[in-house]
Amino acid sequence: MNTSIDKYKKDTVIQSLPSFAYVNRAKKLIEQNYLLEAEYILNSALSLPQEDALVYKYLGIIADKTGRKGDAIAAYKKSANINPNDKDIWKQLGFALVSSNQPEEAVESFENANKISPMNSDVFTGWGMALLKLKKYNDAHDKFMLASKIDKYNFMAMLLAAIVEMKLKQYDEAETKLKFLSSVCPNESNTYEYAHLKYLQGDYEASVHYAKKALTFNRNMLPAYVLLGEVYYRLNDETNSLAAYNQAFQNELVNDNLYFEWGIALQVFEKYDEACEKFHRTLELNPIRNDAKAGLALCAAFQGDTDTADAMLKGLEESVQKSYPAEKARGFCAMHKGDFNKAIQFFKEVLKENSFDKSLIYYIAQSYEYLNNDVLAKEYYEKSLKENSSYLPAYLNYAKYLINKKDYADCQRKLRRALKVDGNNPEILNLLFYVSYILVKDNVCEYNLKETLEIADKIIALDSGAFKYPTEKDELSVMLKNIKGDYRA
């Protein structure tokens, strides 16, 4: 290597600037991706008497390429101090600072870059990225739009402008940009963001389509799996929702956000034990995630452990206090403590922002039942079945409520609907037998008797120990025998 450097020095015209030889040799090696060799040469140049801004600049570039952001920033800063008029150094420093989550310093770097090299599209793009990290959305949007205006082929700036527009709920503007990008420059990022926009607009079918398309570009794109999981649980599709999270896990795309979002989905489908495990995994990877603590509080509250839930909810920052799991946890705590009016208040508040959680309607109905408000209890039970026709707990509790109110005919209708969801559920079948037994005694006929006894026979065939009304069955058998004039075994 020393021989090659000596040869390069010999061939270099400007012998008065020996560092120039080192830099040019290193540049050629960087172009060939011989980064370690290039770094060795540049480090050798540091021993020369005079400091060269270009040596530090290219050391920064190598550190950047090898993922050593801290070393890159230090080298870029050294280069900028030596030659603050370099038109590229402030831009490179700015991008390195953005990547290292130092947006305030990045803004200053891009401001300097713009003074030296005005109206540079890349500079405005990086400037916007720094402002985006600072959540200065309007300022960031201005920079991205200017970057796009300077260079109409700067699709990254256009994409970032659309992302900011989604944050500002300017969905029509974002739609125009993302529709263009997904057709002219289709890739995983453009397609995913279009899927995200469709999700925000409530067009779940389109969101699923574009999220799946994003995965065709990159099957390991975790945000696409997480988005699919959320869209599907909003569509009350448990199978596909949980499958999306599991597929990400199978692809080893594991981080704290995957476990957290998976836990939320499991809570939506009332799989609280599994959700609890996912939130513990979240905190193992990121102990300061208070939203996961709110998720654990909801698990405890649902199971009636109100002391644990209350303790976990205390001390959470305001944004987490008002989150979906925290508010729902308070509703269950109030319910278990017998404060049903407060429970109803919490559940209704959660529903305003999370209308996908249809189970909340059922818990509101239960709370009204405990308050002996028959009008609203019945209204919310009916609404629960209308909004989620496959939710068995609502059928079962509504049936028991109607039995207590001696509304057997309506109860029978509800239980027959429940059988369409699960035709072999012993609890549904036992309730249906009981109400049919009561009704058949008021309207005795051979058909009604046979139909009711067939329910009993089905339960016994499924599990002989599950049938709860043998005495009533015998009574109906005698009635049928008397009608038919023979004996039913």
Coordinates of C-alpha atoms in Angstrom, one line a residue:
M1 CA 0.0 0.0 0.0
N2 CA 2.9 2.4 0.9
T3 CA 4.4 1.6 -2.5
S4 CA 1.2 2.6 -4.3
I5 CA 1.0 5.9 -2.3
D6 CA 4.6 6.7 -3.2
K7 CA 3.8 6.1 -6.8
Y8 CA 0.8 8.3 -6.6
K9 CA 2.8 11.1 -5.0
K10 CA 5.4 10.8 -7.8
D11 CA 2.6 11.1 -10.4
T12 CA 1.0 14.1 -8.6
V13 CA 1.8 17.4 -10.3
I14 CA 1.3 19.6 -7.2
Q15 CA 4.1 18.4 -5.0
S16 CA 3.6 21.3 -2.6
L17 CA 0.3 19.8 -1.4
P18 CA 1.2 16.3 -0.4
S19 CA -2.2 15.8 1.4
F20 CA -3.8 16.2 -2.1
A21 CA -2.2 13.0 -3.2
Y22 CA -3.6 11.1 -0.2
V23 CA -7.1 12.5 -0.7
N24 CA -7.2 11.7 -4.4
R25 CA -5.9 8.2 -3.8
A26 CA -8.5 7.7 -1.1
K27 CA -11.3 9.0 -3.3
K28 CA -10.5 6.4 -6.0
L29 CA -10.5 3.7 -3.3
I30 CA -13.9 4.9 -2.0
E31 CA -15.3 4.8 -5.5
Q32 CA -14.2 1.2 -5.7
N33 CA -15.7 0.6 -2.2
Y34 CA -12.3 -0.2 -0.6
L35 CA -13.3 1.8 2.5
L36 CA -10.8 0.4 5.0
E37 CA -7.9 1.0 2.6
A38 CA -9.1 4.5 2.0
E39 CA -9.4 5.2 5.7
Y40 CA -5.9 4.0 6.3
I41 CA -4.5 6.3 3.7
L42 CA -6.5 9.3 5.1
N43 CA -5.4 8.6 8.6
S44 CA -1.8 8.6 7.3
A45 CA -2.4 12.1 5.9
L46 CA -3.3 13.3 9.4
S47 CA 0.4 13.1 10.3
L48 CA 1.2 15.8 7.8
P49 CA 2.1 19.3 9.2
Q50 CA -0.9 21.1 7.7
E51 CA -4.5 20.2 8.4
D52 CA -6.5 19.5 5.3
A53 CA -10.3 19.9 5.4
L54 CA -10.7 17.4 2.6
V55 CA -9.0 14.7 4.6
Y56 CA -11.6 15.1 7.4
K57 CA -14.4 15.4 4.9
Y58 CA -13.6 12.0 3.3
L59 CA -13.0 10.4 6.7
G60 CA -16.5 11.6 7.5
I61 CA -17.8 10.0 4.3
I62 CA -16.2 6.7 5.1
A63 CA -17.5 6.8 8.6
D64 CA -21.0 7.6 7.2
K65 CA -20.8 4.7 4.8
T66 CA -19.8 2.3 7.5
G67 CA -22.6 3.4 9.9
R68 CA -20.3 5.2 12.4
K69 CA -22.5 8.3 12.6
G70 CA -20.7 9.8 15.7
D71 CA -17.3 9.5 13.9
A72 CA -18.8 11.0 10.7
I73 CA -20.2 14.0 12.6
A74 CA -16.9 14.7 14.3
A75 CA -15.0 14.5 11.0
Y76 CA -17.5 16.7 9.2
K77 CA -17.4 19.3 11.9
K78 CA -13.6 19.3 11.8
S79 CA -13.6 19.8 8.1
A80 CA -16.2 22.6 8.3
N81 CA -14.1 24.4 10.9
I82 CA -11.1 24.3 8.6
N83 CA -13.0 25.2 5.5
P84 CA -16.4 26.6 6.3
N85 CA -17.0 27.6 2.7
D86 CA -17.1 24.1 1.3
K87 CA -20.4 23.9 -0.5
D88 CA -21.0 20.3 0.4
I89 CA -19.7 19.8 4.0
W90 CA -22.6 21.6 5.8
K91 CA -25.1 19.5 3.8
Q92 CA -23.3 16.2 4.7
L93 CA -23.0 17.2 8.3
G94 CA -26.7 18.1 8.3
F95 CA -27.8 14.7 7.0
A96 CA -25.5 12.9 9.5
L97 CA -27.0 15.0 12.4
V98 CA -30.5 14.1 11.2
S99 CA -29.6 10.4 11.1
S100 CA -28.2 10.7 14.7
N101 CA -31.4 12.4 15.9
Q102 CA -29.8 15.8 16.5
P103 CA -32.3 17.9 14.5
E104 CA -31.5 21.3 16.1
E105 CA -27.9 21.2 15.0
A106 CA -29.0 19.8 11.7
V107 CA -31.1 22.8 11.0
E108 CA -28.1 25.1 11.6
S109 CA -26.0 23.0 9.3
F110 CA -28.6 23.2 6.5
E111 CA -28.9 27.0 7.0
N112 CA -25.1 27.3 6.6
A113 CA -25.3 25.1 3.5
N114 CA -28.0 27.3 2.0
K115 CA -25.9 30.4 2.5
I116 CA -23.0 28.9 0.6
S117 CA -24.9 27.1 -2.1
P118 CA -28.5 28.6 -2.3
M119 CA -31.4 26.9 -3.8
N120 CA -30.1 23.4 -3.6
S121 CA -32.8 20.8 -3.7
D122 CA -31.0 18.3 -1.5
V123 CA -30.2 20.9 1.1
F124 CA -33.9 21.9 1.4
T125 CA -34.9 18.2 1.6
G126 CA -32.5 17.6 4.5
W127 CA -33.6 20.9 6.1
G128 CA -37.2 19.7 6.0
M129 CA -36.3 16.3 7.5
A130 CA -34.7 18.1 10.5
L131 CA -37.8 20.3 10.9
L132 CA -40.0 17.2 10.6
K133 CA -38.1 15.6 13.5
L134 CA -38.7 18.8 15.5
K135 CA -42.4 18.4 14.7
K136 CA -42.4 21.8 12.9
Y137 CA -44.7 20.4 10.3
N138 CA -45.6 23.6 8.4
D139 CA -42.0 24.7 8.2
A140 CA -40.9 21.2 7.1
H141 CA -43.6 21.2 4.4
D142 CA -42.4 24.5 3.0
K143 CA -38.9 23.1 2.7
F144 CA -40.0 19.9 1.0
M145 CA -42.2 21.8 -1.5
L146 CA -39.4 24.2 -2.3
A147 CA -37.0 21.2 -2.9
S148 CA -39.6 19.7 -5.3
K149 CA -39.9 23.0 -7.1
I150 CA -36.2 23.3 -7.6
D151 CA -35.9 19.7 -8.8
K152 CA -39.1 18.1 -10.1
Y153 CA -37.4 14.7 -10.0
N154 CA -36.7 14.9 -6.3
F155 CA -39.3 12.3 -5.5
M156 CA -38.0 11.9 -1.9
A157 CA -39.0 15.5 -1.2
M158 CA -42.4 14.9 -2.8
L159 CA -42.9 11.8 -0.6
L160 CA -41.9 13.6 2.5
A161 CA -44.2 16.5 1.7
A162 CA -47.1 14.0 1.4
I163 CA -46.2 12.5 4.7
V164 CA -46.3 15.9 6.4
E165 CA -49.7 16.6 4.7
M166 CA -51.0 13.3 6.2
K167 CA -49.9 14.6 9.6
L168 CA -51.7 17.9 9.0
K169 CA -54.8 15.9 7.7
Q170 CA -54.4 17.5 4.3
Y171 CA -55.5 14.2 2.7
D172 CA -56.4 15.6 -0.7
E173 CA -53.0 17.1 -1.3
A174 CA -51.3 14.0 -0.1
E175 CA -53.5 11.9 -2.4
T176 CA -52.3 13.8 -5.4
K177 CA -48.7 13.3 -4.6
L178 CA -48.9 9.6 -3.5
K179 CA -51.0 8.6 -6.4
F180 CA -48.4 10.1 -8.8
L181 CA -45.5 8.5 -7.0
S182 CA -47.1 5.1 -6.8
S183 CA -47.6 5.1 -10.5
V184 CA -44.5 6.9 -11.8
C185 CA -42.0 5.7 -9.2
P186 CA -43.5 2.6 -7.5
N187 CA -41.4 1.3 -4.6
E188 CA -41.9 0.0 -1.1
S189 CA -41.9 3.5 0.6
N190 CA -44.3 5.2 -1.9
T191 CA -46.7 2.3 -1.9
Y192 CA -46.7 1.9 1.8
E193 CA -47.4 5.6 2.4
Y194 CA -50.3 5.4 -0.1
A195 CA -51.6 2.4 1.9
H196 CA -51.2 4.5 5.1
L197 CA -53.1 7.4 3.5
K198 CA -56.0 5.1 2.5
Y199 CA -56.1 3.8 6.1
L200 CA -56.4 7.4 7.4
Q201 CA -59.2 8.0 4.8
G202 CA -61.1 5.0 6.0
D203 CA -60.7 3.2 2.7
Y204 CA -59.6 -0.1 4.3
E205 CA -59.9 -2.2 1.1
A206 CA -57.5 0.0 -0.8
S207 CA -55.2 0.2 2.3
V208 CA -54.9 -3.6 2.3
H209 CA -54.3 -3.6 -1.4
Y210 CA -51.4 -1.2 -1.3
A211 CA -49.9 -2.6 1.9
K212 CA -49.7 -6.0 0.3
K213 CA -48.2 -4.4 -2.8
A214 CA -45.5 -2.7 -0.7
L215 CA -44.6 -6.2 0.7
T216 CA -44.1 -7.4 -2.9
F217 CA -41.3 -4.8 -3.1
N218 CA -39.9 -5.8 0.3
R219 CA -41.3 -8.7 2.2
N220 CA -39.5 -7.6 5.3
M221 CA -41.2 -4.2 5.6
L222 CA -42.4 -4.3 9.2
P223 CA -44.6 -1.2 9.0
A224 CA -46.7 -2.8 6.2
Y225 CA -47.4 -5.9 8.4
V226 CA -48.3 -3.7 11.3
L227 CA -50.6 -1.6 9.1
L228 CA -52.3 -4.8 7.8
G229 CA -52.8 -6.0 11.4
E230 CA -54.5 -2.7 12.4
V231 CA -56.7 -2.5 9.2
Y232 CA -57.9 -6.0 9.7
Y233 CA -58.8 -5.6 13.3
R234 CA -60.8 -2.5 12.4
L235 CA -62.6 -4.7 9.9
N236 CA -63.2 -7.2 12.8
D237 CA -61.2 -9.8 10.9
E238 CA -59.4 -11.6 13.7
T239 CA -57.8 -14.3 11.6
N240 CA -56.1 -12.0 9.1
S241 CA -55.2 -9.4 11.7
L242 CA -53.3 -11.8 14.0
A243 CA -51.8 -13.5 11.0
A244 CA -50.2 -10.3 9.8
Y245 CA -48.4 -9.8 13.2
N246 CA -47.4 -13.4 13.3
Q247 CA -45.9 -13.3 9.8
A248 CA -43.8 -10.3 10.8
F249 CA -42.6 -12.4 13.8
Q250 CA -41.9 -15.4 11.6
N251 CA -39.8 -13.1 9.3
E252 CA -37.8 -12.1 12.4
L253 CA -38.9 -8.4 12.2
V254 CA -39.0 -8.1 15.9
N255 CA -39.0 -4.8 17.8
D256 CA -40.9 -3.2 20.6
N257 CA -43.5 -1.7 18.3
L258 CA -44.4 -5.0 16.7
Y259 CA -45.1 -6.5 20.2
F260 CA -47.0 -3.4 21.3
E261 CA -49.3 -3.3 18.2
W262 CA -49.8 -7.0 18.4
G263 CA -50.9 -6.6 22.0
I264 CA -53.4 -4.0 21.1
A265 CA -54.9 -6.2 18.4
L266 CA -55.2 -9.1 20.9
Q267 CA -57.0 -6.8 23.3
V268 CA -59.5 -5.8 20.6
F269 CA -60.2 -9.5 20.2
E270 CA -60.3 -10.0 24.0
K271 CA -57.3 -12.3 24.2
Y272 CA -56.0 -10.6 27.3
D273 CA -53.6 -13.3 28.5
E274 CA -51.8 -13.3 25.2
A275 CA -51.9 -9.5 25.0
C276 CA -50.3 -9.3 28.5
E277 CA -47.4 -11.4 27.2
K278 CA -46.9 -9.1 24.2
F279 CA -46.8 -6.0 26.4
H280 CA -44.2 -7.6 28.7
R281 CA -42.1 -8.3 25.6
T282 CA -42.5 -4.7 24.6
L283 CA -41.1 -3.5 27.9
E284 CA -38.2 -5.9 27.8
L285 CA -37.1 -4.3 24.6
N286 CA -38.0 -0.7 25.6
P287 CA -38.6 -0.3 29.3
I288 CA -39.7 3.4 29.0
R289 CA -42.7 2.7 26.8
N290 CA -45.6 3.9 29.0
D291 CA -48.2 3.0 26.4
A292 CA -47.2 -0.7 27.0
K293 CA -47.8 -0.1 30.7
A294 CA -51.2 1.2 29.9
G295 CA -51.8 -2.0 27.9
L296 CA -50.9 -4.1 30.9
A297 CA -53.2 -1.9 33.1
L298 CA -56.1 -2.8 30.7
C299 CA -55.3 -6.5 31.0
A300 CA -55.4 -6.2 34.8
A301 CA -58.6 -4.2 34.8
F302 CA -60.4 -6.6 32.5
Q303 CA -59.5 -9.4 34.8
G304 CA -60.8 -7.5 37.8
D305 CA -57.4 -6.6 39.4
T306 CA -58.3 -3.0 39.9
D307 CA -55.6 -2.3 42.4
T308 CA -52.9 -3.3 40.0
A309 CA -54.6 -1.4 37.1
D310 CA -54.9 1.8 39.2
A311 CA -51.3 1.6 40.3
M312 CA -50.0 1.1 36.7
L313 CA -52.1 4.0 35.4
K314 CA -50.8 6.5 37.9
G315 CA -47.8 8.5 36.8
L316 CA -48.4 8.0 33.0
E317 CA -48.0 11.2 31.0
E318 CA -51.1 13.0 29.8
S319 CA -51.0 11.6 26.2
V320 CA -50.9 8.0 27.5
Q321 CA -53.5 8.7 30.1
K322 CA -56.0 9.5 27.3
S323 CA -54.9 6.6 25.1
Y324 CA -57.2 3.7 24.0
P325 CA -56.0 1.1 26.6
A326 CA -55.8 3.6 29.5
E327 CA -59.3 4.9 29.0
K328 CA -60.7 1.4 28.5
A329 CA -58.9 0.2 31.6
R330 CA -60.6 2.9 33.7
G331 CA -63.9 1.8 32.3
F332 CA -63.3 -1.8 33.5
C333 CA -62.0 -0.6 36.9
A334 CA -65.2 1.5 37.4
M335 CA -67.3 -1.5 36.3
H336 CA -65.7 -3.9 38.7
K337 CA -66.0 -1.3 41.5
G338 CA -69.8 -1.0 40.8
D339 CA -69.6 2.5 39.5
F340 CA -71.5 1.7 36.3
N341 CA -72.3 5.3 35.4
K342 CA -68.6 6.2 35.3
A343 CA -67.9 3.0 33.4
I344 CA -70.5 4.0 30.7
Q345 CA -68.8 7.4 30.5
F346 CA -65.4 5.9 29.9
F347 CA -66.6 3.4 27.4
K348 CA -68.5 6.0 25.4
E349 CA -65.4 8.2 25.4
V350 CA -63.3 5.4 24.0
L351 CA -65.8 4.6 21.4
K352 CA -65.7 8.1 20.0
E353 CA -62.2 7.6 18.7
N354 CA -62.1 3.8 18.5
S355 CA -65.4 2.8 16.9
F356 CA -63.8 -0.4 15.7
D357 CA -64.0 -1.8 19.3
K358 CA -67.6 -3.2 19.1
S359 CA -67.2 -5.0 22.4
L360 CA -67.5 -1.7 24.2
I361 CA -71.2 -1.5 23.2
Y362 CA -71.8 -4.8 24.9
Y363 CA -70.1 -3.5 28.1
I364 CA -72.2 -0.4 28.0
A365 CA -75.3 -2.6 27.7
Q366 CA -74.2 -4.7 30.7
S367 CA -73.7 -1.5 32.7
Y368 CA -77.2 -0.3 31.9
E369 CA -78.5 -3.7 32.9
Y370 CA -76.8 -3.4 36.3
L371 CA -78.3 0.0 36.7
N372 CA -81.8 -1.5 35.9
N373 CA -82.2 0.8 33.0
D374 CA -84.2 -1.6 30.8
V375 CA -84.7 0.8 27.9
L376 CA -81.0 1.6 27.4
A377 CA -79.9 -1.9 28.3
K378 CA -82.0 -3.4 25.6
E379 CA -81.1 -0.6 23.1
Y380 CA -77.3 -1.3 23.6
Y381 CA -77.7 -5.1 23.5
E382 CA -79.5 -4.8 20.2
K383 CA -76.9 -2.3 18.9
S384 CA -74.1 -4.7 20.0
L385 CA -75.6 -7.6 18.0
K386 CA -76.2 -5.3 15.0
E387 CA -72.6 -3.9 15.0
N388 CA -71.0 -7.3 15.7
S389 CA -73.2 -10.1 14.7
S390 CA -70.7 -12.8 15.6
Y391 CA -69.9 -11.7 19.2
L392 CA -71.1 -14.6 21.3
P393 CA -70.8 -12.9 24.8
A394 CA -73.5 -10.4 23.7
Y395 CA -75.8 -13.1 22.6
L396 CA -75.4 -15.1 25.8
N397 CA -75.8 -12.1 28.2
Y398 CA -78.7 -10.7 26.2
A399 CA -80.4 -14.1 26.3
K400 CA -80.0 -14.3 30.1
Y401 CA -81.2 -10.7 30.5
L402 CA -84.3 -11.6 28.4
I403 CA -85.0 -14.7 30.4
N404 CA -84.9 -12.6 33.6
K405 CA -87.4 -10.3 32.0
K406 CA -89.5 -13.3 30.9
D407 CA -89.3 -12.3 27.3
Y408 CA -88.8 -15.9 26.1
A409 CA -89.9 -15.5 22.5
D410 CA -87.3 -12.8 21.8
C411 CA -84.7 -14.7 23.7
Q412 CA -85.4 -17.7 21.5
R413 CA -84.9 -15.6 18.4
K414 CA -81.6 -14.3 19.6
L415 CA -80.3 -17.8 20.5
R416 CA -81.2 -19.1 17.1
R417 CA -79.1 -16.3 15.6
A418 CA -76.3 -17.2 18.0
L419 CA -76.3 -20.8 16.7
K420 CA -75.5 -19.5 13.2
V421 CA -72.2 -18.2 14.8
D422 CA -71.5 -21.4 16.8
G423 CA -73.9 -24.3 16.2
N424 CA -72.2 -26.6 18.8
N425 CA -71.9 -24.2 21.7
P426 CA -73.3 -26.1 24.8
E427 CA -74.2 -22.9 26.7
I428 CA -76.2 -21.5 23.8
L429 CA -77.9 -24.9 23.2
N430 CA -78.8 -25.3 26.9
L431 CA -80.3 -21.8 27.0
L432 CA -82.2 -22.4 23.8
F433 CA -83.6 -25.7 25.2
Y434 CA -84.7 -24.0 28.4
V435 CA -86.6 -21.1 26.7
S436 CA -88.0 -23.5 24.1
Y437 CA -89.2 -25.8 27.0
I438 CA -91.0 -22.8 28.6
L439 CA -92.5 -21.8 25.3
V440 CA -93.6 -25.2 24.2
K441 CA -95.6 -25.7 27.4
D442 CA -97.7 -22.6 26.3
N443 CA -98.1 -24.0 22.8
V444 CA -98.0 -27.8 23.0
C445 CA -97.8 -29.5 19.6
E446 CA -95.9 -32.4 18.3
Y447 CA -93.6 -30.3 16.1
N448 CA -92.6 -28.0 18.9
L449 CA -92.0 -30.9 21.3
K450 CA -89.8 -32.7 18.7
E451 CA -87.8 -29.6 17.9
T452 CA -87.1 -28.9 21.6
L453 CA -86.1 -32.5 22.3
E454 CA -83.8 -32.5 19.3
I455 CA -81.9 -29.6 21.0
A456 CA -81.4 -31.8 24.1
D457 CA -80.3 -34.8 22.0
K458 CA -77.7 -32.6 20.2
I459 CA -76.2 -31.4 23.5
I460 CA -76.0 -35.0 24.8
A461 CA -74.5 -36.2 21.6
L462 CA -71.8 -33.5 21.9
D463 CA -71.2 -34.0 25.6
S464 CA -73.5 -36.0 27.8
G465 CA -72.3 -34.2 30.9
A466 CA -73.0 -30.7 29.4
F467 CA -76.8 -31.0 29.4
K468 CA -78.3 -29.1 32.3
Y469 CA -82.1 -30.0 32.1
P470 CA -82.7 -33.7 32.3
T471 CA -85.9 -33.4 34.4
E472 CA -87.4 -30.9 31.8
K473 CA -86.4 -33.2 29.0
D474 CA -88.2 -36.2 30.6
E475 CA -91.3 -34.0 31.1
L476 CA -91.3 -33.1 27.4
S477 CA -90.8 -36.8 26.5
V478 CA -93.9 -37.7 28.4
M479 CA -95.9 -34.9 26.8
L480 CA -94.8 -36.2 23.3
K481 CA -95.7 -39.7 24.3
N482 CA -99.1 -38.6 25.3
I483 CA -99.6 -36.8 22.0
K484 CA -98.3 -39.6 19.9
G485 CA -99.6 -42.4 22.0
D486 CA -96.2 -44.1 22.2
Y487 CA -93.0 -43.9 24.3
R488 CA -90.0 -41.8 23.4
A489 CA -86.9 -43.4 24.9

